Amino acid sequence: MRKRKSKSSHIAEILMHRITSGTYSSGGMPSQRALAEEFAVSRNTIVEAINILEIGGWITRLARHRTKITSRDDFSEKLRRFVQASRFQPPPINKSSSWLEEQNLLGKTDVIDLSQLCDEHWDGHINFDIEERAMSAALKRFKSNNDSSSIYETSGVLPLKIEIIRRLALKGIHAQPNEIVIIPRRLQAYRLVSEILLGQGSELWIPEISLARHYGIGERHTSRRRRLPVDEDGSIDFDGLWFSKRPKVVFLEPTRPKPTNRDIPTVERESIVKTACNTDLLIFEDSYCNILYDTQPPLMASFDTDKKAVILLGAVPTWLTAIAGFSFIVANRKLLIDLLNASIRRDYFTPELLTQLCATELLASNGIDEMLARFRVFHRQRIEDVNRILMSNLGDICSWSLPGSFGCIWLKVNECVNCDRMYRTRQDVNFHPGWLYGEPTKYWHHLLLRYTMPIDRFESGVNRLASLVQRCRNPV
């Protein structure tokens, strides 16, 4: 059920329409007392409405509780200062910082952390000029648009949903605006879906190799967590899934699962979706990295035209755009979207309006395609550099596949190395041991490294890792 607007928000919306339509052409607005009498509300409610307009840059507060409407020139100057400041200090690819940065420990410790799964910092923001142009155009369009009511939509602004729908149609997925919810972060989408769909009577199924395990999804929401085995060649064994008659949700990252770089075949995708549509199984499909690869199998959601079984998580990812990164859920309205809108976790909804305006502009102008083309060139060079660094330092004792997944590499260490000792005695370099791969801790031989840090820091970390590996070789 949609939450009703507060009185102050409703009044702010009316006043905003009057400003954009020229009703208050004299440059000023009625007094707070006059507005309170007109709308039959208290002065406090009017003050709240004026605060909303002031935060949005529509008015300027003067002395004696008077207000002045912000002129178009004032707005343009404010926009110029914003863009100028943004150019001076471009944001990183991912605004979330590593643990060391959050604790302000950089420079105070000499440990290089090669293991952070989600720390997506790069050497610089190669797409910032494209975002800058999109931001400027989006803000100007928003200012000149008389209909600003969409800023109150908690599930996402309509123009952004329309652009998402247009792009989904190119992948054979057809949706309506009321079947889409905009979510600021990918992890929040995972938690929202798990909190709503998983209960004491439901089962959560995840592959042994799965980001859902790293996120700890479902640990608080179901007592029935099941793992799908992953074969040696990297294929997921779904056979055990069909023996359970309970309602089930399976969380899948079907594109290039870690660490084997293998896809779920198209025939198997279609078969899984067909079976799920006729059983009590829901598939949560994470296509986060789908945009990076030139060739890929069709999304599972494309086989579920009525959205009976597949819940699609898509994204304009933060490694591509620092300003306009967001995630979105596409699902059957009655099956999930209405439940999301009624959820107590509504604080997970809707990224900042600025983010959505810029994202809409990037999608509509095909700026995303230009950004992706640049990033592919950058990423190919990064992979070449990473491969060179690994080969020169660890080529005689480790094997790997590039990329094992986006941003991460899985090293397989030869049997001649005591991996348990290596993990216990590490001092100046950090890495994830192979239990993430489903190996028993006692026998693990896989190391998870990330390559999204600046390349010189990655090379320094690999140098230290190579020294550690040599120290932990078993005697011949």
mmCIF file of N, CA and C in Angstrom, residues 187 190-200 202-206 211-226 249 251:
data_model
loop_
_atom_site.group_PDB
_atom_site.id
_atom_site.type_symbol
_atom_site.label_atom_id
_atom_site.label_comp_id
_atom_site.label_asym_id
_atom_site.label_seq_id
_atom_site.Cartn_x
_atom_site.Cartn_y
_atom_site.Cartn_z
ATOM 1 N N LEU A 187 23.419 -4.832 -2.428
ATOM 2 C CA LEU A 187 23.248 -5.594 -1.198
ATOM 3 C C LEU A 187 21.866 -5.373 -0.606
ATOM 4 N N TYR A 190 19.388 -7.645 -2.307
ATOM 5 C CA TYR A 190 19.477 -9.004 -1.772
ATOM 6 C C TYR A 190 18.716 -9.111 -0.447
ATOM 7 N N ARG A 191 18.954 -8.168 0.430
ATOM 8 C CA ARG A 191 18.333 -8.233 1.764
ATOM 9 C C ARG A 191 16.820 -8.026 1.701
ATOM 10 N N LEU A 192 16.385 -7.120 0.830
ATOM 11 C CA LEU A 192 14.951 -6.893 0.683
ATOM 12 C C LEU A 192 14.237 -8.166 0.254
ATOM 13 N N VAL A 193 14.749 -8.800 -0.784
ATOM 14 C CA VAL A 193 14.097 -9.990 -1.322
ATOM 15 C C VAL A 193 14.129 -11.124 -0.294
ATOM 16 N N SER A 194 15.264 -11.289 0.387
ATOM 17 C CA SER A 194 15.354 -12.387 1.350
ATOM 18 C C SER A 194 14.445 -12.151 2.546
ATOM 19 N N GLU A 195 14.324 -10.914 3.015
ATOM 20 C CA GLU A 195 13.472 -10.630 4.163
ATOM 21 C C GLU A 195 12.005 -10.855 3.851
ATOM 22 N N ILE A 196 11.605 -10.553 2.612
ATOM 23 C CA ILE A 196 10.188 -10.638 2.258
ATOM 24 C C ILE A 196 9.777 -12.059 1.883
ATOM 25 N N LEU A 197 10.635 -12.772 1.174
ATOM 26 C CA LEU A 197 10.236 -14.072 0.633
ATOM 27 C C LEU A 197 10.636 -15.260 1.500
ATOM 28 N N LEU A 198 11.595 -15.077 2.389
ATOM 29 C CA LEU A 198 12.066 -16.207 3.181
ATOM 30 C C LEU A 198 11.445 -16.186 4.570
ATOM 31 N N GLY A 199 10.811 -17.269 4.915
ATOM 32 C CA GLY A 199 10.218 -17.415 6.234
ATOM 33 C C GLY A 199 10.547 -18.777 6.805
ATOM 34 N N GLN A 200 9.918 -19.113 7.893
ATOM 35 C CA GLN A 200 10.210 -20.385 8.543
ATOM 36 C C GLN A 200 9.842 -21.583 7.675
ATOM 37 N N SER A 202 10.093 -21.601 4.276
ATOM 38 C CA SER A 202 10.734 -21.532 2.970
ATOM 39 C C SER A 202 12.176 -22.004 3.054
ATOM 40 N N GLU A 203 12.711 -22.350 1.887
ATOM 41 C CA GLU A 203 14.101 -22.768 1.797
ATOM 42 C C GLU A 203 14.883 -21.779 0.941
ATOM 43 N N LEU A 204 16.115 -21.534 1.336
ATOM 44 C CA LEU A 204 17.025 -20.716 0.551
ATOM 45 C C LEU A 204 18.099 -21.621 -0.040
ATOM 46 N N TRP A 205 18.231 -21.606 -1.361
ATOM 47 C CA TRP A 205 19.232 -22.411 -2.054
ATOM 48 C C TRP A 205 20.249 -21.482 -2.694
ATOM 49 N N ILE A 206 21.531 -21.754 -2.462
ATOM 50 C CA ILE A 206 22.605 -20.959 -3.058
ATOM 51 C C ILE A 206 23.714 -21.895 -3.523
ATOM 52 N N LEU A 211 28.073 -15.163 -4.275
ATOM 53 C CA LEU A 211 28.191 -13.923 -3.531
ATOM 54 C C LEU A 211 27.203 -13.882 -2.377
ATOM 55 N N ALA A 212 26.072 -14.590 -2.521
ATOM 56 C CA ALA A 212 25.085 -14.620 -1.443
ATOM 57 C C ALA A 212 25.691 -15.175 -0.149
ATOM 58 N N ARG A 213 26.606 -16.113 -0.284
ATOM 59 C CA ARG A 213 27.288 -16.639 0.906
ATOM 60 C C ARG A 213 28.136 -15.566 1.550
ATOM 61 N N HIS A 214 28.837 -14.800 0.716
ATOM 62 C CA HIS A 214 29.684 -13.732 1.253
ATOM 63 C C HIS A 214 28.841 -12.669 1.949
ATOM 64 N N TYR A 215 27.677 -12.364 1.400
ATOM 65 C CA TYR A 215 26.785 -11.375 1.995
ATOM 66 C C TYR A 215 26.096 -11.895 3.258
ATOM 67 N N GLY A 216 26.079 -13.204 3.454
ATOM 68 C CA GLY A 216 25.367 -13.762 4.603
ATOM 69 C C GLY A 216 23.860 -13.683 4.439
ATOM 70 N N ILE A 217 23.375 -13.744 3.199
ATOM 71 C CA ILE A 217 21.950 -13.575 2.925
ATOM 72 C C ILE A 217 21.153 -14.736 3.506
ATOM 73 N N GLY A 218 20.057 -14.420 4.131
ATOM 74 C CA GLY A 218 19.110 -15.422 4.602
ATOM 75 C C GLY A 218 19.440 -16.021 5.951
ATOM 76 N N GLU A 219 20.554 -15.652 6.550
ATOM 77 C CA GLU A 219 20.942 -16.282 7.805
ATOM 78 C C GLU A 219 19.961 -15.961 8.932
ATOM 79 N N ARG A 220 19.338 -14.796 8.855
ATOM 80 C CA ARG A 220 18.394 -14.409 9.914
ATOM 81 C C ARG A 220 16.951 -14.748 9.559
ATOM 82 N N HIS A 221 16.722 -15.173 8.322
ATOM 83 C CA HIS A 221 15.344 -15.243 7.847
ATOM 84 C C HIS A 221 14.840 -16.655 7.572
ATOM 85 N N THR A 222 15.705 -17.607 7.571
ATOM 86 C CA THR A 222 15.240 -18.972 7.353
ATOM 87 C C THR A 222 16.166 -19.941 8.063
ATOM 88 N N SER A 223 15.591 -20.982 8.570
ATOM 89 C CA SER A 223 16.388 -22.032 9.211
ATOM 90 C C SER A 223 16.749 -23.121 8.207
ATOM 91 N N ARG A 224 16.288 -22.959 6.964
ATOM 92 C CA ARG A 224 16.521 -23.985 5.948
ATOM 93 C C ARG A 224 17.354 -23.402 4.804
ATOM 94 N N ARG A 225 18.661 -23.472 4.966
ATOM 95 C CA ARG A 225 19.581 -23.028 3.921
ATOM 96 C C ARG A 225 20.209 -24.259 3.269
ATOM 97 N N ARG A 226 20.159 -24.310 1.962
ATOM 98 C CA ARG A 226 20.665 -25.455 1.223
ATOM 99 C C ARG A 226 21.698 -24.980 0.203
ATOM 100 N N VAL A 249 13.543 -20.365 -2.722
ATOM 101 C CA VAL A 249 14.141 -19.246 -3.444
ATOM 102 C C VAL A 249 15.595 -19.604 -3.697
ATOM 103 N N PHE A 251 19.185 -18.103 -5.144
ATOM 104 C CA PHE A 251 19.914 -16.891 -5.509
ATOM 105 C C PHE A 251 21.035 -17.287 -6.471
#
